[in-house]
mmCIF file of C-alpha atoms in Angstrom:
data_model
loop_
_atom_site.group_PDB
_atom_site.id
_atom_site.type_symbol
_atom_site.label_atom_id
_atom_site.label_comp_id
_atom_site.label_asym_id
_atom_site.label_seq_id
_atom_site.Cartn_x
_atom_site.Cartn_y
_atom_site.Cartn_z
ATOM 1 C CA UNK A 1 -51.472 -88.394 -17.099
ATOM 2 C CA UNK A 2 -48.500 -87.386 -19.461
ATOM 3 C CA UNK A 3 -48.089 -83.748 -20.605
ATOM 4 C CA UNK A 4 -45.927 -82.542 -23.228
ATOM 5 C CA UNK A 5 -45.761 -79.288 -25.212
ATOM 6 C CA UNK A 6 -48.003 -80.447 -28.314
ATOM 7 C CA UNK A 7 -49.446 -83.313 -27.182
ATOM 8 C CA UNK A 8 -51.296 -85.128 -24.166
ATOM 9 C CA UNK A 9 -51.310 -88.956 -23.515
ATOM 10 C CA UNK A 10 -54.190 -90.180 -21.613
ATOM 11 C CA UNK A 11 -54.898 -93.845 -20.583
ATOM 12 C CA UNK A 12 -58.461 -94.981 -21.276
ATOM 13 C CA UNK A 13 -60.701 -97.234 -18.966
ATOM 14 C CA UNK A 14 -62.074 -98.987 -21.753
ATOM 15 C CA UNK A 15 -61.265 -99.314 -25.748
ATOM 16 C CA UNK A 16 -63.207 -96.710 -27.872
ATOM 17 C CA UNK A 17 -65.009 -98.545 -30.699
ATOM 18 C CA UNK A 18 -67.794 -96.214 -31.564
ATOM 19 C CA UNK A 19 -68.008 -95.346 -35.181
ATOM 20 C CA UNK A 20 -68.432 -91.798 -35.014
ATOM 21 C CA UNK A 21 -64.961 -91.164 -34.125
ATOM 22 C CA UNK A 22 -62.263 -90.306 -36.516
ATOM 23 C CA UNK A 23 -59.981 -93.022 -35.737
ATOM 24 C CA UNK A 24 -62.798 -95.771 -36.438
ATOM 25 C CA UNK A 25 -63.318 -93.980 -39.884
ATOM 26 C CA UNK A 26 -59.621 -94.292 -40.476
ATOM 27 C CA UNK A 27 -60.023 -98.108 -39.486
ATOM 28 C CA UNK A 28 -62.411 -98.571 -41.492
ATOM 29 C CA UNK A 29 -61.012 -97.055 -44.541
ATOM 30 C CA UNK A 30 -57.419 -98.827 -43.867
ATOM 31 C CA UNK A 31 -59.012 -102.286 -43.663
ATOM 32 C CA UNK A 32 -60.712 -101.854 -47.171
ATOM 33 C CA UNK A 33 -57.568 -100.257 -48.854
ATOM 34 C CA UNK A 34 -55.352 -102.794 -47.034
ATOM 35 C CA UNK A 35 -57.387 -105.498 -49.043
ATOM 36 C CA UNK A 36 -57.511 -103.682 -52.202
ATOM 37 C CA UNK A 37 -53.769 -103.009 -52.057
ATOM 38 C CA UNK A 38 -52.973 -106.744 -51.317
ATOM 39 C CA UNK A 39 -55.026 -108.034 -54.347
ATOM 40 C CA UNK A 40 -53.548 -104.879 -56.732
ATOM 41 C CA UNK A 41 -50.339 -106.294 -56.056
ATOM 42 C CA UNK A 42 -51.129 -110.202 -56.375
ATOM 43 C CA UNK A 43 -52.906 -109.438 -59.978
ATOM 44 C CA UNK A 44 -50.006 -107.506 -60.817
ATOM 45 C CA UNK A 45 -47.280 -110.051 -59.952
ATOM 46 C CA UNK A 46 -49.364 -112.739 -61.506
ATOM 47 C CA UNK A 47 -49.851 -110.755 -64.858
ATOM 48 C CA UNK A 48 -46.869 -108.784 -65.298
ATOM 49 C CA UNK A 49 -43.243 -109.632 -65.229
ATOM 50 C CA UNK A 50 -41.146 -108.349 -62.398
ATOM 51 C CA UNK A 51 -39.722 -104.917 -62.413
ATOM 52 C CA UNK A 52 -36.325 -106.552 -61.707
ATOM 53 C CA UNK A 53 -36.389 -108.556 -64.701
ATOM 54 C CA UNK A 54 -37.080 -105.181 -67.031
ATOM 55 C CA UNK A 55 -34.209 -104.310 -68.700
ATOM 56 C CA UNK A 56 -35.716 -100.376 -69.199
ATOM 57 C CA UNK A 57 -39.056 -100.246 -67.999
ATOM 58 C CA UNK A 58 -41.358 -97.329 -68.701
ATOM 59 C CA UNK A 59 -42.212 -94.674 -66.157
ATOM 60 C CA UNK A 60 -45.848 -95.512 -65.971
ATOM 61 C CA UNK A 61 -44.973 -99.111 -65.099
ATOM 62 C CA UNK A 62 -42.344 -98.327 -62.448
ATOM 63 C CA UNK A 63 -45.418 -96.063 -60.872
ATOM 64 C CA UNK A 64 -47.414 -99.018 -61.077
ATOM 65 C CA UNK A 65 -45.168 -101.343 -59.279
ATOM 66 C CA UNK A 66 -44.405 -98.764 -56.774
ATOM 67 C CA UNK A 67 -48.148 -97.896 -55.587
ATOM 68 C CA UNK A 68 -49.114 -101.666 -55.673
ATOM 69 C CA UNK A 69 -45.985 -102.988 -53.739
ATOM 70 C CA UNK A 70 -47.021 -102.068 -50.255
ATOM 71 C CA UNK A 71 -48.650 -105.509 -49.581
ATOM 72 C CA UNK A 72 -46.457 -106.211 -46.899
ATOM 73 C CA UNK A 73 -47.181 -102.789 -45.132
ATOM 74 C CA UNK A 74 -50.546 -103.787 -45.747
ATOM 75 C CA UNK A 75 -50.714 -106.942 -43.865
ATOM 76 C CA UNK A 76 -49.021 -105.340 -40.812
ATOM 77 C CA UNK A 77 -51.772 -102.947 -41.068
ATOM 78 C CA UNK A 78 -54.314 -105.922 -40.933
ATOM 79 C CA UNK A 79 -52.412 -107.216 -37.664
ATOM 80 C CA UNK A 80 -52.613 -103.950 -36.046
ATOM 81 C CA UNK A 81 -56.071 -102.913 -36.477
ATOM 82 C CA UNK A 82 -57.179 -106.734 -35.571
ATOM 83 C CA UNK A 83 -55.290 -106.229 -32.094
ATOM 84 C CA UNK A 84 -56.940 -102.752 -31.967
ATOM 85 C CA UNK A 85 -60.737 -104.437 -32.693
ATOM 86 C CA UNK A 86 -60.541 -107.965 -31.506
ATOM 87 C CA UNK A 87 -58.115 -107.213 -28.205
ATOM 88 C CA UNK A 88 -59.803 -104.179 -27.352
ATOM 89 C CA UNK A 89 -63.340 -105.345 -27.718
ATOM 90 C CA UNK A 90 -62.411 -108.575 -25.143
ATOM 91 C CA UNK A 91 -60.652 -106.598 -22.739
ATOM 92 C CA UNK A 92 -63.963 -104.484 -22.848
ATOM 93 C CA UNK A 93 -66.321 -107.597 -22.216
ATOM 94 C CA UNK A 94 -64.091 -109.232 -19.669
ATOM 95 C CA UNK A 95 -66.584 -108.707 -17.159
ATOM 96 C CA UNK A 96 -69.449 -109.790 -18.641
ATOM 97 C CA UNK A 97 -71.086 -113.524 -18.098
ATOM 98 C CA UNK A 98 -69.719 -116.017 -20.595
ATOM 99 C CA UNK A 99 -66.921 -113.395 -22.226
ATOM 100 C CA UNK A 100 -64.587 -116.102 -23.315
ATOM 101 C CA UNK A 101 -67.179 -118.588 -24.931
ATOM 102 C CA UNK A 102 -68.768 -115.439 -26.514
ATOM 103 C CA UNK A 103 -65.457 -114.481 -27.857
ATOM 104 C CA UNK A 104 -64.653 -117.642 -29.156
ATOM 105 C CA UNK A 105 -68.249 -117.877 -31.040
ATOM 106 C CA UNK A 106 -67.227 -114.574 -32.351
ATOM 107 C CA UNK A 107 -63.772 -115.381 -33.878
ATOM 108 C CA UNK A 108 -65.125 -118.747 -35.320
ATOM 109 C CA UNK A 109 -67.808 -117.301 -36.917
ATOM 110 C CA UNK A 110 -65.545 -114.380 -38.445
ATOM 111 C CA UNK A 111 -63.157 -117.087 -39.901
ATOM 112 C CA UNK A 112 -65.115 -120.053 -40.809
ATOM 113 C CA UNK A 113 -68.506 -118.045 -42.596
ATOM 114 C CA UNK A 114 -65.842 -116.604 -45.119
ATOM 115 C CA UNK A 115 -63.037 -119.571 -45.328
ATOM 116 C CA UNK A 116 -65.450 -122.666 -45.658
ATOM 117 C CA UNK A 117 -67.326 -121.293 -48.511
ATOM 118 C CA UNK A 118 -64.106 -119.684 -50.106
ATOM 119 C CA UNK A 119 -62.310 -123.453 -49.970
ATOM 120 C CA UNK A 120 -65.289 -124.893 -51.482
ATOM 121 C CA UNK A 121 -65.036 -121.872 -54.316
ATOM 122 C CA UNK A 122 -61.435 -122.616 -54.650
ATOM 123 C CA UNK A 123 -62.018 -126.599 -55.294
ATOM 124 C CA UNK A 124 -64.078 -125.704 -57.822
ATOM 125 C CA UNK A 125 -62.119 -123.412 -59.440
ATOM 126 C CA UNK A 126 -59.058 -126.006 -59.235
ATOM 127 C CA UNK A 127 -61.488 -128.494 -60.912
ATOM 128 C CA UNK A 128 -61.969 -125.811 -63.594
ATOM 129 C CA UNK A 129 -58.463 -124.713 -64.615
ATOM 130 C CA UNK A 130 -57.212 -128.334 -64.593
ATOM 131 C CA UNK A 131 -55.350 -128.355 -61.119
ATOM 132 C CA UNK A 132 -57.086 -131.663 -60.620
ATOM 133 C CA UNK A 133 -59.340 -133.792 -61.858
ATOM 134 C CA UNK A 134 -63.355 -133.624 -61.185
ATOM 135 C CA UNK A 135 -64.886 -136.624 -58.806
ATOM 136 C CA UNK A 136 -64.652 -139.872 -60.703
ATOM 137 C CA UNK A 137 -61.682 -138.530 -62.811
ATOM 138 C CA UNK A 138 -59.278 -141.247 -62.040
ATOM 139 C CA UNK A 139 -56.629 -139.112 -60.657
ATOM 140 C CA UNK A 140 -55.086 -138.884 -56.893
ATOM 141 C CA UNK A 141 -56.072 -135.698 -54.946
ATOM 142 C CA UNK A 142 -53.322 -132.963 -54.903
ATOM 143 C CA UNK A 143 -52.220 -132.414 -51.133
ATOM 144 C CA UNK A 144 -53.631 -128.961 -51.593
ATOM 145 C CA UNK A 145 -56.878 -129.853 -51.983
ATOM 146 C CA UNK A 146 -57.541 -132.688 -49.554
ATOM 147 C CA UNK A 147 -59.730 -132.836 -46.611
ATOM 148 C CA UNK A 148 -57.139 -132.787 -44.346
ATOM 149 C CA UNK A 149 -55.703 -129.443 -45.858
ATOM 150 C CA UNK A 150 -58.817 -128.195 -46.071
ATOM 151 C CA UNK A 151 -59.850 -128.827 -42.176
ATOM 152 C CA UNK A 152 -56.055 -127.964 -41.135
ATOM 153 C CA UNK A 153 -56.265 -124.332 -43.053
ATOM 154 C CA UNK A 154 -60.013 -123.762 -41.326
ATOM 155 C CA UNK A 155 -58.104 -124.097 -37.783
ATOM 156 C CA UNK A 156 -54.712 -121.781 -39.024
ATOM 157 C CA UNK A 157 -52.316 -124.702 -39.639
ATOM 158 C CA UNK A 158 -51.174 -123.953 -42.834
ATOM 159 C CA UNK A 159 -47.490 -123.835 -43.358
ATOM 160 C CA UNK A 160 -47.392 -125.560 -39.789
ATOM 161 C CA UNK A 161 -48.709 -128.919 -40.750
ATOM 162 C CA UNK A 162 -50.690 -128.724 -43.974
ATOM 163 C CA UNK A 163 -50.374 -126.449 -47.326
ATOM 164 C CA UNK A 164 -52.347 -123.636 -48.127
ATOM 165 C CA UNK A 165 -55.714 -124.672 -49.142
ATOM 166 C CA UNK A 166 -55.904 -124.813 -53.230
ATOM 167 C CA UNK A 167 -52.464 -122.941 -53.427
ATOM 168 C CA UNK A 168 -54.167 -119.851 -52.353
ATOM 169 C CA UNK A 169 -50.626 -118.169 -51.087
ATOM 170 C CA UNK A 170 -52.273 -115.144 -49.334
ATOM 171 C CA UNK A 171 -53.687 -117.730 -46.768
ATOM 172 C CA UNK A 172 -50.030 -117.625 -44.929
ATOM 173 C CA UNK A 173 -51.348 -114.697 -42.597
ATOM 174 C CA UNK A 174 -54.365 -116.261 -41.186
ATOM 175 C CA UNK A 175 -51.952 -118.878 -39.757
ATOM 176 C CA UNK A 176 -50.738 -115.647 -37.856
ATOM 177 C CA UNK A 177 -54.206 -114.190 -37.244
ATOM 178 C CA UNK A 178 -55.884 -117.691 -36.122
ATOM 179 C CA UNK A 179 -53.108 -118.171 -33.832
ATOM 180 C CA UNK A 180 -53.254 -114.310 -32.181
ATOM 181 C CA UNK A 181 -56.897 -115.218 -31.542
ATOM 182 C CA UNK A 182 -56.154 -117.959 -29.461
ATOM 183 C CA UNK A 183 -53.263 -116.713 -27.656
ATOM 184 C CA UNK A 184 -54.601 -113.339 -26.532
ATOM 185 C CA UNK A 185 -57.548 -114.727 -24.472
ATOM 186 C CA UNK A 186 -54.959 -117.046 -23.049
ATOM 187 C CA UNK A 187 -52.816 -114.427 -21.941
ATOM 188 C CA UNK A 188 -55.414 -112.343 -20.557
ATOM 189 C CA UNK A 189 -56.652 -115.280 -18.579
ATOM 190 C CA UNK A 190 -53.093 -115.339 -17.155
ATOM 191 C CA UNK A 191 -52.879 -112.445 -16.006
ATOM 192 C CA UNK A 192 -56.507 -110.795 -15.683
ATOM 193 C CA UNK A 193 -58.260 -113.583 -13.996
ATOM 194 C CA UNK A 194 -58.242 -114.824 -10.115
ATOM 195 C CA UNK A 195 -57.745 -118.699 -9.539
ATOM 196 C CA UNK A 196 -54.298 -120.290 -9.633
ATOM 197 C CA UNK A 197 -55.552 -123.342 -11.747
ATOM 198 C CA UNK A 198 -56.929 -121.085 -14.436
ATOM 199 C CA UNK A 199 -53.773 -119.232 -14.596
ATOM 200 C CA UNK A 200 -51.726 -122.308 -14.410
ATOM 201 C CA UNK A 201 -53.745 -123.793 -17.676
ATOM 202 C CA UNK A 202 -53.357 -120.917 -19.549
ATOM 203 C CA UNK A 203 -49.907 -120.539 -19.029
ATOM 204 C CA UNK A 204 -49.259 -124.277 -19.813
ATOM 205 C CA UNK A 205 -51.515 -123.765 -23.032
ATOM 206 C CA UNK A 206 -49.499 -120.574 -24.349
ATOM 207 C CA UNK A 207 -46.362 -122.685 -23.756
ATOM 208 C CA UNK A 208 -47.539 -125.622 -25.733
ATOM 209 C CA UNK A 209 -48.793 -123.478 -28.514
ATOM 210 C CA UNK A 210 -45.613 -121.086 -28.648
ATOM 211 C CA UNK A 211 -43.639 -124.349 -28.936
ATOM 212 C CA UNK A 212 -45.059 -125.480 -31.972
ATOM 213 C CA UNK A 213 -45.092 -121.850 -33.726
ATOM 214 C CA UNK A 214 -41.962 -120.596 -35.486
ATOM 215 C CA UNK A 215 -40.205 -117.419 -34.534
ATOM 216 C CA UNK A 216 -41.754 -114.895 -37.178
ATOM 217 C CA UNK A 217 -45.280 -115.729 -35.705
ATOM 218 C CA UNK A 218 -44.494 -115.112 -32.008
ATOM 219 C CA UNK A 219 -42.455 -112.101 -32.968
ATOM 220 C CA UNK A 220 -45.373 -110.418 -34.846
ATOM 221 C CA UNK A 221 -47.612 -111.096 -32.027
ATOM 222 C CA UNK A 222 -46.294 -108.417 -30.239
ATOM 223 C CA UNK A 223 -47.131 -106.166 -32.779
ATOM 224 C CA UNK A 224 -50.867 -107.433 -32.733
ATOM 225 C CA UNK A 225 -50.188 -106.813 -28.840
ATOM 226 C CA UNK A 226 -49.316 -103.601 -29.108
ATOM 227 C CA UNK A 227 -52.442 -102.667 -31.357
ATOM 228 C CA UNK A 228 -54.553 -103.923 -28.152
ATOM 229 C CA UNK A 229 -52.708 -102.129 -26.059
ATOM 230 C CA UNK A 230 -52.613 -98.664 -28.009
ATOM 231 C CA UNK A 231 -56.759 -98.881 -28.210
ATOM 232 C CA UNK A 232 -56.861 -97.963 -24.449
ATOM 233 C CA UNK A 233 -54.432 -94.662 -25.548
ATOM 234 C CA UNK A 234 -55.792 -91.176 -26.360
ATOM 235 C CA UNK A 235 -53.480 -88.847 -27.757
ATOM 236 C CA UNK A 236 -54.620 -85.149 -27.934
ATOM 237 C CA UNK A 237 -52.360 -83.381 -30.353
ATOM 238 C CA UNK A 238 -52.589 -80.110 -32.367
ATOM 239 C CA UNK A 239 -53.567 -80.491 -35.927
ATOM 240 C CA UNK A 240 -49.832 -79.679 -36.711
ATOM 241 C CA UNK A 241 -48.549 -82.401 -34.504
ATOM 242 C CA UNK A 242 -50.897 -84.899 -36.223
ATOM 243 C CA UNK A 243 -50.110 -83.649 -39.885
ATOM 244 C CA UNK A 244 -46.546 -84.000 -39.174
ATOM 245 C CA UNK A 245 -47.070 -87.558 -37.551
ATOM 246 C CA UNK A 246 -48.721 -88.765 -40.792
ATOM 247 C CA UNK A 247 -45.847 -87.070 -42.873
ATOM 248 C CA UNK A 248 -43.277 -88.822 -41.231
ATOM 249 C CA UNK A 249 -45.377 -92.435 -41.284
ATOM 250 C CA UNK A 250 -45.850 -91.987 -44.995
ATOM 251 C CA UNK A 251 -42.244 -91.455 -45.549
ATOM 252 C CA UNK A 252 -41.367 -94.231 -43.355
ATOM 253 C CA UNK A 253 -43.360 -96.267 -45.105
ATOM 254 C CA UNK A 254 -42.228 -95.415 -48.452
ATOM 255 C CA UNK A 255 -38.576 -95.993 -47.276
ATOM 256 C CA UNK A 256 -39.320 -99.370 -46.120
ATOM 257 C CA UNK A 257 -41.075 -100.036 -49.452
ATOM 258 C CA UNK A 258 -38.180 -98.863 -51.475
ATOM 259 C CA UNK A 259 -35.066 -100.534 -49.072
ATOM 260 C CA UNK A 260 -36.876 -102.694 -46.934
ATOM 261 C CA UNK A 261 -37.995 -106.618 -46.678
ATOM 262 C CA UNK A 262 -41.220 -106.561 -48.463
ATOM 263 C CA UNK A 263 -42.020 -110.224 -48.499
ATOM 264 C CA UNK A 264 -43.951 -112.041 -46.146
ATOM 265 C CA UNK A 265 -43.470 -111.447 -42.080
ATOM 266 C CA UNK A 266 -40.018 -112.843 -40.827
ATOM 267 C CA UNK A 267 -37.667 -112.254 -38.229
ATOM 268 C CA UNK A 268 -35.490 -109.768 -40.554
ATOM 269 C CA UNK A 269 -38.417 -107.752 -41.193
ATOM 270 C CA UNK A 270 -39.640 -107.543 -37.513
ATOM 271 C CA UNK A 271 -37.695 -104.505 -36.674
ATOM 272 C CA UNK A 272 -38.546 -102.326 -39.489
ATOM 273 C CA UNK A 273 -42.316 -103.408 -38.912
ATOM 274 C CA UNK A 274 -41.996 -102.276 -35.361
ATOM 275 C CA UNK A 275 -40.869 -98.612 -36.290
ATOM 276 C CA UNK A 276 -43.733 -98.649 -38.785
ATOM 277 C CA UNK A 277 -46.216 -99.822 -36.175
ATOM 278 C CA UNK A 278 -45.348 -97.423 -33.480
ATOM 279 C CA UNK A 279 -45.811 -94.696 -35.844
ATOM 280 C CA UNK A 280 -49.000 -95.632 -37.190
ATOM 281 C CA UNK A 281 -50.195 -96.566 -33.712
ATOM 282 C CA UNK A 282 -49.369 -93.127 -32.609
ATOM 283 C CA UNK A 283 -51.276 -91.613 -35.468
ATOM 284 C CA UNK A 284 -54.505 -93.573 -34.889
ATOM 285 C CA UNK A 285 -54.422 -92.967 -31.221
ATOM 286 C CA UNK A 286 -54.041 -89.188 -32.076
ATOM 287 C CA UNK A 287 -57.104 -89.710 -34.350
ATOM 288 C CA UNK A 288 -59.482 -90.443 -31.342
ATOM 289 C CA UNK A 289 -61.809 -87.420 -31.250
ATOM 290 C CA UNK A 290 -65.548 -87.113 -32.462
ATOM 291 C CA UNK A 291 -66.491 -86.272 -36.068
ATOM 292 C CA UNK A 292 -68.011 -83.140 -36.281
ATOM 293 C CA UNK A 293 -71.251 -82.768 -38.260
ATOM 294 C CA UNK A 294 -69.786 -80.054 -40.532
ATOM 295 C CA UNK A 295 -66.598 -82.589 -41.399
ATOM 296 C CA UNK A 296 -68.157 -83.695 -44.645
ATOM 297 C CA UNK A 297 -65.011 -85.222 -46.006
ATOM 298 C CA UNK A 298 -64.558 -87.466 -42.933
ATOM 299 C CA UNK A 299 -68.327 -88.574 -43.147
ATOM 300 C CA UNK A 300 -68.076 -89.381 -46.794
ATOM 301 C CA UNK A 301 -64.574 -91.082 -46.393
ATOM 302 C CA UNK A 302 -66.492 -93.219 -43.297
ATOM 303 C CA UNK A 303 -69.025 -94.218 -45.831
ATOM 304 C CA UNK A 304 -66.693 -95.376 -48.566
ATOM 305 C CA UNK A 305 -64.522 -97.397 -45.556
ATOM 306 C CA UNK A 306 -67.379 -98.844 -44.465
ATOM 307 C CA UNK A 307 -68.527 -100.018 -47.563
ATOM 308 C CA UNK A 308 -65.091 -101.852 -48.438
ATOM 309 C CA UNK A 309 -64.499 -102.636 -45.112
ATOM 310 C CA UNK A 310 -67.842 -104.944 -45.016
ATOM 311 C CA UNK A 311 -65.987 -107.370 -47.567
ATOM 312 C CA UNK A 312 -62.175 -106.771 -47.015
ATOM 313 C CA UNK A 313 -61.855 -110.387 -45.542
ATOM 314 C CA UNK A 314 -63.818 -111.950 -48.286
ATOM 315 C CA UNK A 315 -61.513 -110.071 -50.712
ATOM 316 C CA UNK A 316 -58.448 -111.009 -48.864
ATOM 317 C CA UNK A 317 -59.292 -115.005 -48.824
ATOM 318 C CA UNK A 318 -60.966 -115.239 -52.212
ATOM 319 C CA UNK A 319 -58.787 -112.949 -54.782
ATOM 320 C CA UNK A 320 -56.335 -115.604 -55.446
ATOM 321 C CA UNK A 321 -58.249 -118.162 -56.402
ATOM 322 C CA UNK A 322 -60.095 -115.443 -58.948
ATOM 323 C CA UNK A 323 -56.667 -114.511 -60.031
ATOM 324 C CA UNK A 324 -56.092 -118.396 -61.027
ATOM 325 C CA UNK A 325 -59.751 -118.437 -62.645
ATOM 326 C CA UNK A 326 -58.899 -115.149 -64.610
ATOM 327 C CA UNK A 327 -55.469 -116.162 -65.629
ATOM 328 C CA UNK A 328 -56.729 -119.453 -67.057
ATOM 329 C CA UNK A 329 -59.170 -118.000 -69.132
ATOM 330 C CA UNK A 330 -57.004 -115.223 -70.582
ATOM 331 C CA UNK A 331 -54.756 -118.182 -71.188
ATOM 332 C CA UNK A 332 -57.012 -120.598 -72.920
ATOM 333 C CA UNK A 333 -59.237 -118.393 -74.572
ATOM 334 C CA UNK A 334 -57.688 -115.222 -75.562
ATOM 335 C CA UNK A 335 -54.285 -116.217 -75.521
ATOM 336 C CA UNK A 336 -52.892 -113.979 -73.229
ATOM 337 C CA UNK A 337 -50.334 -115.099 -70.742
ATOM 338 C CA UNK A 338 -48.487 -111.919 -69.516
ATOM 339 C CA UNK A 339 -49.203 -108.219 -69.763
ATOM 340 C CA UNK A 340 -46.906 -105.916 -71.623
ATOM 341 C CA UNK A 341 -45.492 -103.447 -69.166
ATOM 342 C CA UNK A 342 -45.066 -100.802 -71.916
ATOM 343 C CA UNK A 343 -48.916 -101.372 -73.053
ATOM 344 C CA UNK A 344 -51.548 -98.903 -72.581
ATOM 345 C CA UNK A 345 -54.350 -101.388 -73.506
ATOM 346 C CA UNK A 346 -52.531 -104.089 -71.223
ATOM 347 C CA UNK A 347 -52.736 -101.655 -68.375
ATOM 348 C CA UNK A 348 -56.364 -101.017 -68.877
ATOM 349 C CA UNK A 349 -57.099 -104.893 -69.043
ATOM 350 C CA UNK A 350 -54.942 -105.173 -65.879
ATOM 351 C CA UNK A 351 -57.484 -102.516 -64.250
ATOM 352 C CA UNK A 352 -60.440 -104.271 -65.401
ATOM 353 C CA UNK A 353 -59.170 -107.409 -63.536
ATOM 354 C CA UNK A 354 -58.577 -105.668 -60.387
ATOM 355 C CA UNK A 355 -62.354 -104.153 -60.749
ATOM 356 C CA UNK A 356 -63.578 -107.867 -61.883
ATOM 357 C CA UNK A 357 -61.999 -109.445 -58.949
ATOM 358 C CA UNK A 358 -63.299 -106.633 -56.333
ATOM 359 C CA UNK A 359 -66.622 -106.908 -57.959
ATOM 360 C CA UNK A 360 -66.820 -110.528 -57.803
ATOM 361 C CA UNK A 361 -65.330 -110.501 -53.858
ATOM 362 C CA UNK A 362 -68.385 -108.114 -53.104
ATOM 363 C CA UNK A 363 -70.870 -110.695 -54.537
ATOM 364 C CA UNK A 364 -69.112 -113.611 -52.801
ATOM 365 C CA UNK A 365 -69.707 -111.693 -49.341
ATOM 366 C CA UNK A 366 -73.381 -111.177 -49.344
ATOM 367 C CA UNK A 367 -74.426 -114.610 -48.533
ATOM 368 C CA UNK A 368 -71.531 -115.076 -46.582
ATOM 369 C CA UNK A 369 -69.710 -112.627 -44.521
ATOM 370 C CA UNK A 370 -72.386 -109.931 -44.607
ATOM 371 C CA UNK A 371 -74.155 -112.806 -42.734
ATOM 372 C CA UNK A 372 -71.711 -112.869 -39.781
ATOM 373 C CA UNK A 373 -73.585 -111.017 -37.365
ATOM 374 C CA UNK A 374 -76.688 -112.796 -38.076
ATOM 375 C CA UNK A 375 -75.393 -116.240 -37.465
ATOM 376 C CA UNK A 376 -73.382 -114.916 -34.556
ATOM 377 C CA UNK A 377 -76.616 -113.455 -33.047
ATOM 378 C CA UNK A 378 -78.353 -116.937 -33.566
ATOM 379 C CA UNK A 379 -75.490 -119.105 -32.015
ATOM 380 C CA UNK A 380 -75.373 -116.750 -28.914
ATOM 381 C CA UNK A 381 -79.117 -117.009 -28.452
ATOM 382 C CA UNK A 382 -78.664 -120.646 -28.865
ATOM 383 C CA UNK A 383 -75.412 -121.238 -26.590
ATOM 384 C CA UNK A 384 -75.757 -118.167 -24.292
ATOM 385 C CA UNK A 385 -79.512 -117.828 -23.835
ATOM 386 C CA UNK A 386 -79.172 -115.470 -20.670
ATOM 387 C CA UNK A 387 -76.274 -113.293 -22.319
ATOM 388 C CA UNK A 388 -77.191 -110.227 -24.718
ATOM 389 C CA UNK A 389 -75.366 -111.014 -28.051
ATOM 390 C CA UNK A 390 -72.308 -108.779 -28.751
ATOM 391 C CA UNK A 391 -70.719 -107.697 -32.095
ATOM 392 C CA UNK A 392 -66.820 -107.700 -32.388
ATOM 393 C CA UNK A 393 -65.323 -106.550 -35.477
#
């Protein structure tokens, strides 16, 4: 135990995944907000001209560009929360029977229940917008729509061996995430399990995988691991210390939004994202306290967060194909190719597009992502008949 004047740091035996704690409320809310931020940023980028290309942008458009410009930070949040939830959950269950097989079922169902139907939807949208010919049309299939690309994207090989399926540029981050799902249990086997052959096999597998990944993926794995590690840390801090930490975090995030690297995660953006991550995780660790029955605002935020978190992955995966479809309809049916940054009515159209995409993503998740735990439970009953099915976020 480490004590300082305004905070006390404690190391937990188990990752606290209970939903009636402040940090769980924050996690649910941030998962939804991060997906919304990415979708709003991409809608703006696809429909509006870039801010730097406008000679004298209005104050309103500058505000819109600023507040929808945190997609880079949102993806970092995704990775940190993934490490906290997925890594923390696996560490909690290491001593349970068939822990690794159960983990594999959890991860595969989490990804494929959403990705496979999203890729089918992308294929249909591609036909609708003329990106490829319908079956029997006579033209060849573009590489980004081939079966090999479909399967490669299911296994996280986009940008490594195949293009992103259907031109869905948001899929780059799933390459990172998929291989973190693979690397983490192998790293755990190297250090947490007895048996020389198991340790050696895991080490060889990690080495082979790392050899085929790029430097950025490996660098950002350390942030994912930070999320997993910090899930075992509780910081008992005063309210003033929490608000101060939150204020510093917001200031740093704003500074990096204005002055830092804001494209995909690359080596050049790692140090800024490391600092950003440490501040965020310190804040999250300080929220590991139970929500009281009188905390009505926190309880209300928890309900809102849970609603959006339930389909955040669907929104992330499907929003780009939906943007392509809406953009095609606007251009072919309405003659609208670009929105006017100075037009209030065009801002209303932009807002309507974002709301429509969020609504369609919610509808899309109902037959797929919303059924994840049901499918997962049945698979475990079949493959692990003696084990109690466990859910991992």
